[in-house]
JSON list of C-alpha atoms in Angstrom, two decimals:
[
{"chain": "A", "resi": 435, "resn": "GLN", "atom": "CA", "xyz": [-8.13, 167.36, -4.22]},
{"chain": "A", "resi": 436, "resn": "GLY", "atom": "CA", "xyz": [-4.90, 166.15, -5.75]},
{"chain": "A", "resi": 437, "resn": "LYS", "atom": "CA", "xyz": [-3.64, 162.72, -6.74]},
{"chain": "A", "resi": 438, "resn": "ALA", "atom": "CA", "xyz": [-6.28, 160.86, -4.79]},
{"chain": "A", "resi": 439, "resn": "CYS", "atom": "CA", "xyz": [-9.18, 162.45, -6.67]},
{"chain": "A", "resi": 440, "resn": "ILE", "atom": "CA", "xyz": [-7.49, 161.86, -10.02]},
{"chain": "A", "resi": 441, "resn": "LEU", "atom": "CA", "xyz": [-6.82, 158.22, -9.09]},
{"chain": "A", "resi": 442, "resn": "LEU", "atom": "CA", "xyz": [-10.42, 157.62, -7.98]},
{"chain": "A", "resi": 443, "resn": "LYS", "atom": "CA", "xyz": [-11.80, 159.16, -11.17]},
{"chain": "A", "resi": 444, "resn": "THR", "atom": "CA", "xyz": [-9.38, 157.19, -13.36]},
{"chain": "A", "resi": 445, "resn": "LEU", "atom": "CA", "xyz": [-10.19, 153.88, -11.68]},
{"chain": "A", "resi": 446, "resn": "ALA", "atom": "CA", "xyz": [-13.95, 154.49, -11.56]},
{"chain": "A", "resi": 447, "resn": "GLU", "atom": "CA", "xyz": [-13.90, 155.17, -15.30]},
{"chain": "A", "resi": 448, "resn": "SER", "atom": "CA", "xyz": [-11.57, 152.28, -16.15]},
{"chain": "A", "resi": 449, "resn": "ALA", "atom": "CA", "xyz": [-12.80, 149.56, -18.45]},
{"chain": "A", "resi": 450, "resn": "GLU", "atom": "CA", "xyz": [-11.82, 146.96, -15.86]},
{"chain": "A", "resi": 451, "resn": "PHE", "atom": "CA", "xyz": [-14.03, 148.49, -13.17]},
{"chain": "A", "resi": 452, "resn": "ARG", "atom": "CA", "xyz": [-16.95, 149.24, -15.51]},
{"chain": "A", "resi": 453, "resn": "THR", "atom": "CA", "xyz": [-16.89, 145.64, -16.77]},
{"chain": "A", "resi": 454, "resn": "ALA", "atom": "CA", "xyz": [-16.61, 144.10, -13.29]},
{"chain": "A", "resi": 455, "resn": "ILE", "atom": "CA", "xyz": [-19.56, 146.09, -11.95]},
{"chain": "A", "resi": 456, "resn": "ASN", "atom": "CA", "xyz": [-21.48, 145.63, -15.19]},
{"chain": "A", "resi": 457, "resn": "ASP", "atom": "CA", "xyz": [-22.25, 149.36, -14.97]},
{"chain": "A", "resi": 458, "resn": "GLY", "atom": "CA", "xyz": [-24.22, 148.56, -11.81]},
{"chain": "A", "resi": 459, "resn": "ILE", "atom": "CA", "xyz": [-23.31, 151.70, -9.86]},
{"chain": "A", "resi": 460, "resn": "ARG", "atom": "CA", "xyz": [-24.70, 155.08, -10.77]},
{"chain": "A", "resi": 461, "resn": "ASP", "atom": "CA", "xyz": [-22.02, 157.72, -10.74]},
{"chain": "A", "resi": 462, "resn": "GLU", "atom": "CA", "xyz": [-24.31, 160.73, -10.30]},
{"chain": "A", "resi": 463, "resn": "ARG", "atom": "CA", "xyz": [-23.42, 160.98, -6.59]},
{"chain": "A", "resi": 464, "resn": "MET", "atom": "CA", "xyz": [-19.92, 159.56, -7.03]},
{"chain": "A", "resi": 465, "resn": "GLY", "atom": "CA", "xyz": [-20.96, 156.20, -5.62]},
{"chain": "A", "resi": 466, "resn": "ASP", "atom": "CA", "xyz": [-18.54, 154.55, -8.01]},
{"chain": "A", "resi": 467, "resn": "ARG", "atom": "CA", "xyz": [-15.65, 156.59, -6.62]},
{"chain": "A", "resi": 468, "resn": "GLU", "atom": "CA", "xyz": [-16.66, 155.77, -3.06]},
{"chain": "A", "resi": 469, "resn": "CYS", "atom": "CA", "xyz": [-16.57, 152.06, -3.93]},
{"chain": "A", "resi": 470, "resn": "VAL", "atom": "CA", "xyz": [-13.12, 152.49, -5.46]},
{"chain": "A", "resi": 471, "resn": "LEU", "atom": "CA", "xyz": [-11.93, 154.37, -2.37]},
{"chain": "A", "resi": 472, "resn": "ARG", "atom": "CA", "xyz": [-13.30, 151.72, 0.00]},
{"chain": "A", "resi": 473, "resn": "LEU", "atom": "CA", "xyz": [-11.47, 149.03, -1.92]},
{"chain": "A", "resi": 474, "resn": "LEU", "atom": "CA", "xyz": [-8.21, 151.00, -2.01]},
{"chain": "A", "resi": 475, "resn": "ALA", "atom": "CA", "xyz": [-8.50, 151.69, 1.72]},
{"chain": "A", "resi": 476, "resn": "PHE", "atom": "CA", "xyz": [-8.81, 147.99, 2.52]},
{"chain": "A", "resi": 477, "resn": "MET", "atom": "CA", "xyz": [-6.07, 147.09, 0.05]},
{"chain": "A", "resi": 478, "resn": "ARG", "atom": "CA", "xyz": [-3.79, 149.44, 2.01]},
{"chain": "A", "resi": 479, "resn": "THR", "atom": "CA", "xyz": [-5.04, 148.65, 5.52]},
{"chain": "A", "resi": 480, "resn": "SER", "atom": "CA", "xyz": [-5.83, 145.07, 6.44]},
{"chain": "A", "resi": 481, "resn": "TYR", "atom": "CA", "xyz": [-9.32, 144.46, 7.74]},
{"chain": "A", "resi": 482, "resn": "ARG", "atom": "CA", "xyz": [-7.61, 143.05, 10.84]},
{"chain": "A", "resi": 483, "resn": "ASP", "atom": "CA", "xyz": [-6.20, 146.52, 11.54]},
{"chain": "A", "resi": 484, "resn": "TYR", "atom": "CA", "xyz": [-9.47, 148.35, 10.88]},
{"chain": "A", "resi": 485, "resn": "LYS", "atom": "CA", "xyz": [-10.60, 149.83, 14.17]},
{"chain": "A", "resi": 486, "resn": "ALA", "atom": "CA", "xyz": [-12.49, 152.95, 13.11]},
{"chain": "A", "resi": 487, "resn": "ASN", "atom": "CA", "xyz": [-16.08, 153.32, 14.21]},
{"chain": "A", "resi": 488, "resn": "ASN", "atom": "CA", "xyz": [-16.46, 155.90, 11.48]},
{"chain": "A", "resi": 489, "resn": "ILE", "atom": "CA", "xyz": [-15.92, 154.67, 7.93]},
{"chain": "A", "resi": 490, "resn": "ASP", "atom": "CA", "xyz": [-15.82, 158.26, 6.68]},
{"chain": "A", "resi": 491, "resn": "ALA", "atom": "CA", "xyz": [-12.81, 159.03, 8.89]},
{"chain": "A", "resi": 492, "resn": "PHE", "atom": "CA", "xyz": [-11.12, 155.85, 7.61]},
{"chain": "A", "resi": 493, "resn": "LEU", "atom": "CA", "xyz": [-11.77, 156.88, 4.00]},
{"chain": "A", "resi": 494, "resn": "ASN", "atom": "CA", "xyz": [-10.63, 160.45, 4.63]},
{"chain": "A", "resi": 495, "resn": "GLN", "atom": "CA", "xyz": [-7.38, 159.11, 6.09]},
{"chain": "A", "resi": 496, "resn": "CYS", "atom": "CA", "xyz": [-6.92, 156.97, 2.99]},
{"chain": "A", "resi": 497, "resn": "MET", "atom": "CA", "xyz": [-7.44, 160.03, 0.75]},
{"chain": "A", "resi": 498, "resn": "PHE", "atom": "CA", "xyz": [-4.83, 161.92, 2.77]},
{"chain": "A", "resi": 499, "resn": "GLU", "atom": "CA", "xyz": [-2.37, 159.03, 2.41]},
{"chain": "A", "resi": 500, "resn": "LEU", "atom": "CA", "xyz": [-3.05, 158.59, -1.32]},
{"chain": "A", "resi": 501, "resn": "ASN", "atom": "CA", "xyz": [-2.28, 162.26, -1.91]},
{"chain": "A", "resi": 502, "resn": "ARG", "atom": "CA", "xyz": [1.14, 161.75, -0.30]},
{"chain": "A", "resi": 503, "resn": "LEU", "atom": "CA", "xyz": [2.10, 158.58, -2.19]},
{"chain": "A", "resi": 504, "resn": "PRO", "atom": "CA", "xyz": [4.88, 158.72, -4.75]},
{"chain": "A", "resi": 505, "resn": "ASP", "atom": "CA", "xyz": [3.69, 158.34, -8.35]},
{"chain": "A", "resi": 506, "resn": "ALA", "atom": "CA", "xyz": [5.33, 154.91, -8.61]},
{"chain": "A", "resi": 507, "resn": "ASP", "atom": "CA", "xyz": [3.25, 153.66, -5.67]},
{"chain": "A", "resi": 508, "resn": "ILE", "atom": "CA", "xyz": [0.08, 155.11, -7.23]},
{"chain": "A", "resi": 509, "resn": "GLN", "atom": "CA", "xyz": [0.82, 153.17, -10.43]},
{"chain": "A", "resi": 510, "resn": "ILE", "atom": "CA", "xyz": [1.31, 149.94, -8.47]},
{"chain": "A", "resi": 511, "resn": "LEU", "atom": "CA", "xyz": [-1.97, 150.50, -6.63]},
{"chain": "A", "resi": 512, "resn": "GLU", "atom": "CA", "xyz": [-3.73, 151.17, -9.93]},
{"chain": "A", "resi": 513, "resn": "LYS", "atom": "CA", "xyz": [-2.40, 147.90, -11.40]},
{"chain": "A", "resi": 514, "resn": "ARG", "atom": "CA", "xyz": [-3.44, 145.95, -8.31]},
{"chain": "A", "resi": 515, "resn": "PHE", "atom": "CA", "xyz": [-6.92, 147.46, -8.46]},
{"chain": "A", "resi": 516, "resn": "LYS", "atom": "CA", "xyz": [-7.37, 146.66, -12.15]},
{"chain": "A", "resi": 517, "resn": "ARG", "atom": "CA", "xyz": [-6.10, 143.11, -11.65]},
{"chain": "A", "resi": 518, "resn": "ALA", "atom": "CA", "xyz": [-8.65, 142.64, -8.85]},
{"chain": "A", "resi": 519, "resn": "MET", "atom": "CA", "xyz": [-11.45, 143.81, -11.13]},
{"chain": "A", "resi": 520, "resn": "VAL", "atom": "CA", "xyz": [-10.39, 141.53, -13.99]},
{"chain": "A", "resi": 521, "resn": "ASP", "atom": "CA", "xyz": [-9.98, 138.54, -11.68]},
{"chain": "A", "resi": 522, "resn": "CYS", "atom": "CA", "xyz": [-13.33, 139.09, -9.93]},
{"chain": "A", "resi": 523, "resn": "TYR", "atom": "CA", "xyz": [-15.06, 139.30, -13.30]},
{"chain": "A", "resi": 524, "resn": "ARG", "atom": "CA", "xyz": [-13.27, 136.13, -14.47]},
{"chain": "A", "resi": 525, "resn": "ILE", "atom": "CA", "xyz": [-14.50, 134.28, -11.40]},
{"chain": "A", "resi": 526, "resn": "PHE", "atom": "CA", "xyz": [-18.01, 135.72, -10.98]},
{"chain": "A", "resi": 527, "resn": "GLY", "atom": "CA", "xyz": [-18.98, 137.20, -14.33]},
{"chain": "A", "resi": 528, "resn": "ASP", "atom": "CA", "xyz": [-21.81, 139.71, -14.23]},
{"chain": "A", "resi": 529, "resn": "ARG", "atom": "CA", "xyz": [-22.85, 138.51, -10.75]},
{"chain": "A", "resi": 530, "resn": "ALA", "atom": "CA", "xyz": [-19.72, 139.90, -9.11]},
{"chain": "A", "resi": 531, "resn": "PHE", "atom": "CA", "xyz": [-20.38, 141.90, -5.95]},
{"chain": "A", "resi": 532, "resn": "ARG", "atom": "CA", "xyz": [-24.09, 141.11, -5.85]},
{"chain": "A", "resi": 533, "resn": "LYS", "atom": "CA", "xyz": [-26.28, 139.35, -3.37]},
{"chain": "A", "resi": 534, "resn": "GLN", "atom": "CA", "xyz": [-27.89, 136.28, -4.91]},
{"chain": "A", "resi": 535, "resn": "LYS", "atom": "CA", "xyz": [-30.50, 133.69, -4.11]},
{"chain": "A", "resi": 536, "resn": "LYS", "atom": "CA", "xyz": [-30.25, 130.04, -5.01]},
{"chain": "A", "resi": 537, "resn": "GLY", "atom": "CA", "xyz": [-32.24, 129.32, -8.15]},
{"chain": "A", "resi": 538, "resn": "SER", "atom": "CA", "xyz": [-32.99, 132.99, -8.83]},
{"chain": "A", "resi": 539, "resn": "ALA", "atom": "CA", "xyz": [-32.14, 134.68, -12.10]},
{"chain": "A", "resi": 540, "resn": "ARG", "atom": "CA", "xyz": [-32.76, 138.11, -10.57]},
{"chain": "A", "resi": 541, "resn": "HIS", "atom": "CA", "xyz": [-29.94, 140.58, -11.13]},
{"chain": "A", "resi": 542, "resn": "TYR", "atom": "CA", "xyz": [-29.42, 142.22, -7.74]},
{"chain": "A", "resi": 543, "resn": "PRO", "atom": "CA", "xyz": [-27.70, 145.61, -7.42]},
{"chain": "A", "resi": 544, "resn": "ILE", "atom": "CA", "xyz": [-24.04, 145.94, -6.55]},
{"chain": "A", "resi": 545, "resn": "ASN", "atom": "CA", "xyz": [-23.39, 145.59, -2.82]},
{"chain": "A", "resi": 546, "resn": "ARG", "atom": "CA", "xyz": [-20.52, 147.88, -1.77]},
{"chain": "A", "resi": 547, "resn": "ALA", "atom": "CA", "xyz": [-19.48, 145.72, 1.16]},
{"chain": "A", "resi": 548, "resn": "LEU", "atom": "CA", "xyz": [-19.26, 142.68, -1.13]},
{"chain": "A", "resi": 549, "resn": "LEU", "atom": "CA", "xyz": [-17.27, 144.69, -3.66]},
{"chain": "A", "resi": 550, "resn": "GLU", "atom": "CA", "xyz": [-14.67, 145.66, -1.08]},
{"chain": "A", "resi": 551, "resn": "VAL", "atom": "CA", "xyz": [-14.38, 142.22, 0.51]},
{"chain": "A", "resi": 552, "resn": "TRP", "atom": "CA", "xyz": [-14.31, 140.11, -2.66]},
{"chain": "A", "resi": 553, "resn": "SER", "atom": "CA", "xyz": [-11.95, 142.47, -4.48]},
{"chain": "A", "resi": 554, "resn": "THR", "atom": "CA", "xyz": [-9.55, 142.77, -1.55]},
{"chain": "A", "resi": 555, "resn": "ASP", "atom": "CA", "xyz": [-9.46, 139.02, -0.95]},
{"chain": "A", "resi": 556, "resn": "ILE", "atom": "CA", "xyz": [-9.17, 138.07, -4.63]},
{"chain": "A", "resi": 557, "resn": "GLU", "atom": "CA", "xyz": [-6.45, 140.68, -5.20]},
{"chain": "A", "resi": 558, "resn": "ALA", "atom": "CA", "xyz": [-4.37, 139.10, -2.43]},
{"chain": "A", "resi": 559, "resn": "LEU", "atom": "CA", "xyz": [-4.33, 135.72, -4.21]},
{"chain": "A", "resi": 560, "resn": "SER", "atom": "CA", "xyz": [-1.66, 134.48, -6.58]},
{"chain": "A", "resi": 561, "resn": "THR", "atom": "CA", "xyz": [-2.43, 134.05, -10.27]},
{"chain": "A", "resi": 562, "resn": "GLU", "atom": "CA", "xyz": [-2.40, 130.28, -9.77]},
{"chain": "A", "resi": 563, "resn": "GLU", "atom": "CA", "xyz": [-4.95, 130.55, -6.94]},
{"chain": "A", "resi": 564, "resn": "VAL", "atom": "CA", "xyz": [-7.19, 132.81, -9.02]},
{"chain": "A", "resi": 565, "resn": "ASN", "atom": "CA", "xyz": [-7.04, 130.28, -11.85]},
{"chain": "A", "resi": 566, "resn": "ARG", "atom": "CA", "xyz": [-8.01, 127.49, -9.44]},
{"chain": "A", "resi": 567, "resn": "LEU", "atom": "CA", "xyz": [-10.94, 129.55, -8.12]},
{"chain": "A", "resi": 568, "resn": "GLN", "atom": "CA", "xyz": [-12.08, 130.27, -11.64]},
{"chain": "A", "resi": 569, "resn": "ALA", "atom": "CA", "xyz": [-12.02, 126.56, -12.40]},
{"chain": "A", "resi": 570, "resn": "LYS", "atom": "CA", "xyz": [-13.98, 125.90, -9.18]},
{"chain": "A", "resi": 571, "resn": "ASN", "atom": "CA", "xyz": [-16.31, 128.87, -9.44]},
{"chain": "A", "resi": 572, "resn": "GLY", "atom": "CA", "xyz": [-19.38, 126.62, -9.13]},
{"chain": "A", "resi": 573, "resn": "ASP", "atom": "CA", "xyz": [-18.14, 125.37, -5.77]},
{"chain": "A", "resi": 574, "resn": "LEU", "atom": "CA", "xyz": [-17.25, 128.90, -4.65]},
{"chain": "A", "resi": 575, "resn": "ARG", "atom": "CA", "xyz": [-20.67, 130.17, -5.73]},
{"chain": "A", "resi": 576, "resn": "GLU", "atom": "CA", "xyz": [-22.43, 127.41, -3.75]},
{"chain": "A", "resi": 577, "resn": "ARG", "atom": "CA", "xyz": [-20.42, 128.30, -0.66]},
{"chain": "A", "resi": 578, "resn": "PHE", "atom": "CA", "xyz": [-21.24, 131.98, -1.18]},
{"chain": "A", "resi": 579, "resn": "LEU", "atom": "CA", "xyz": [-24.97, 131.28, -1.58]},
{"chain": "A", "resi": 580, "resn": "ALA", "atom": "CA", "xyz": [-24.92, 129.33, 1.69]},
{"chain": "A", "resi": 581, "resn": "LEU", "atom": "CA", "xyz": [-23.04, 132.18, 3.37]},
{"chain": "A", "resi": 582, "resn": "LEU", "atom": "CA", "xyz": [-25.68, 134.69, 2.23]},
{"chain": "A", "resi": 583, "resn": "GLU", "atom": "CA", "xyz": [-28.22, 132.72, 4.28]},
{"chain": "A", "resi": 584, "resn": "ASP", "atom": "CA", "xyz": [-26.16, 133.19, 7.45]},
{"chain": "A", "resi": 585, "resn": "SER", "atom": "CA", "xyz": [-27.83, 136.03, 9.39]},
{"chain": "A", "resi": 586, "resn": "ASP", "atom": "CA", "xyz": [-24.55, 137.34, 10.83]},
{"chain": "A", "resi": 587, "resn": "PHE", "atom": "CA", "xyz": [-22.98, 137.55, 7.39]},
{"chain": "A", "resi": 588, "resn": "ALA", "atom": "CA", "xyz": [-26.12, 139.08, 5.88]},
{"chain": "A", "resi": 589, "resn": "ALA", "atom": "CA", "xyz": [-26.05, 141.79, 8.56]},
{"chain": "A", "resi": 590, "resn": "ALA", "atom": "CA", "xyz": [-22.34, 142.40, 7.97]},
{"chain": "A", "resi": 591, "resn": "ILE", "atom": "CA", "xyz": [-22.94, 143.25, 4.30]},
{"chain": "A", "resi": 592, "resn": "SER", "atom": "CA", "xyz": [-26.30, 144.99, 4.63]},
{"chain": "A", "resi": 593, "resn": "TYR", "atom": "CA", "xyz": [-26.25, 147.75, 7.22]},
{"chain": "A", "resi": 594, "resn": "GLY", "atom": "CA", "xyz": [-23.73, 149.46, 9.45]},
{"chain": "A", "resi": 595, "resn": "THR", "atom": "CA", "xyz": [-21.03, 148.10, 7.16]},
{"chain": "A", "resi": 596, "resn": "GLY", "atom": "CA", "xyz": [-18.38, 150.39, 8.69]},
{"chain": "A", "resi": 597, "resn": "ASP", "atom": "CA", "xyz": [-18.71, 148.80, 12.12]},
{"chain": "A", "resi": 598, "resn": "PRO", "atom": "CA", "xyz": [-15.38, 147.08, 12.95]},
{"chain": "A", "resi": 599, "resn": "GLN", "atom": "CA", "xyz": [-17.07, 143.84, 14.04]},
{"chain": "A", "resi": 600, "resn": "LYS", "atom": "CA", "xyz": [-19.03, 143.64, 10.79]},
{"chain": "A", "resi": 601, "resn": "VAL", "atom": "CA", "xyz": [-15.91, 144.37, 8.75]},
{"chain": "A", "resi": 602, "resn": "GLN", "atom": "CA", "xyz": [-14.05, 141.61, 10.61]},
{"chain": "A", "resi": 603, "resn": "ARG", "atom": "CA", "xyz": [-16.97, 139.22, 10.18]},
{"chain": "A", "resi": 604, "resn": "ARG", "atom": "CA", "xyz": [-17.47, 139.63, 6.44]},
{"chain": "A", "resi": 605, "resn": "PHE", "atom": "CA", "xyz": [-13.76, 139.51, 5.63]},
{"chain": "A", "resi": 606, "resn": "SER", "atom": "CA", "xyz": [-13.08, 136.46, 7.78]},
{"chain": "A", "resi": 607, "resn": "MET", "atom": "CA", "xyz": [-16.14, 134.60, 6.45]},
{"chain": "A", "resi": 608, "resn": "ILE", "atom": "CA", "xyz": [-15.27, 135.28, 2.79]},
{"chain": "A", "resi": 609, "resn": "ASN", "atom": "CA", "xyz": [-11.64, 134.34, 3.51]},
{"chain": "A", "resi": 610, "resn": "GLU", "atom": "CA", "xyz": [-12.85, 131.05, 4.90]},
{"chain": "A", "resi": 611, "resn": "ILE", "atom": "CA", "xyz": [-14.94, 130.07, 1.88]},
{"chain": "A", "resi": 612, "resn": "ILE", "atom": "CA", "xyz": [-12.09, 131.04, -0.45]},
{"chain": "A", "resi": 613, "resn": "LYS", "atom": "CA", "xyz": [-9.72, 128.77, 1.52]},
{"chain": "A", "resi": 614, "resn": "GLU", "atom": "CA", "xyz": [-12.26, 125.94, 1.43]},
{"chain": "A", "resi": 615, "resn": "ALA", "atom": "CA", "xyz": [-12.80, 126.32, -2.32]},
{"chain": "A", "resi": 616, "resn": "LEU", "atom": "CA", "xyz": [-9.04, 126.29, -2.94]},
{"chain": "A", "resi": 617, "resn": "GLN", "atom": "CA", "xyz": [-8.58, 122.95, -1.14]}
]
């Protein structure tokens, strides 16, 4: 109820989000809104501070906090979210937030854990850093493909994604390849 629900609906229906996910999330069970909420939750609470063993409780707390935010803060959060979507699409194109295999043209479904980690990390970058990543997206993609073959990372984005250790693992590993690609 309230501002949080309106914000989730607005962002899930935004052109920026729809383009970034390439309409890859069905909204019949509000999966798109859950993805938006997960991203907003990690934009507001650093993965380093995530301690919940229950992702639902973490998301419920975020909803509670969003409902209490002043309208000006909601607008700022909306702008940050949309910028993240635009920047992720600029860097990854229609492969944003998807598992991939080297040499494969297969179009994998959206991975919610990848959506939250890539969007959160890309949103935290400066415009200049995003531009550099876009220019080096081949290097970043190669690093990402190698990371997908790491069994710890694969587990962190595939099952039990709300486990604090898996959250820490995927965020720190994506942070590392972003730093490497920016050098």
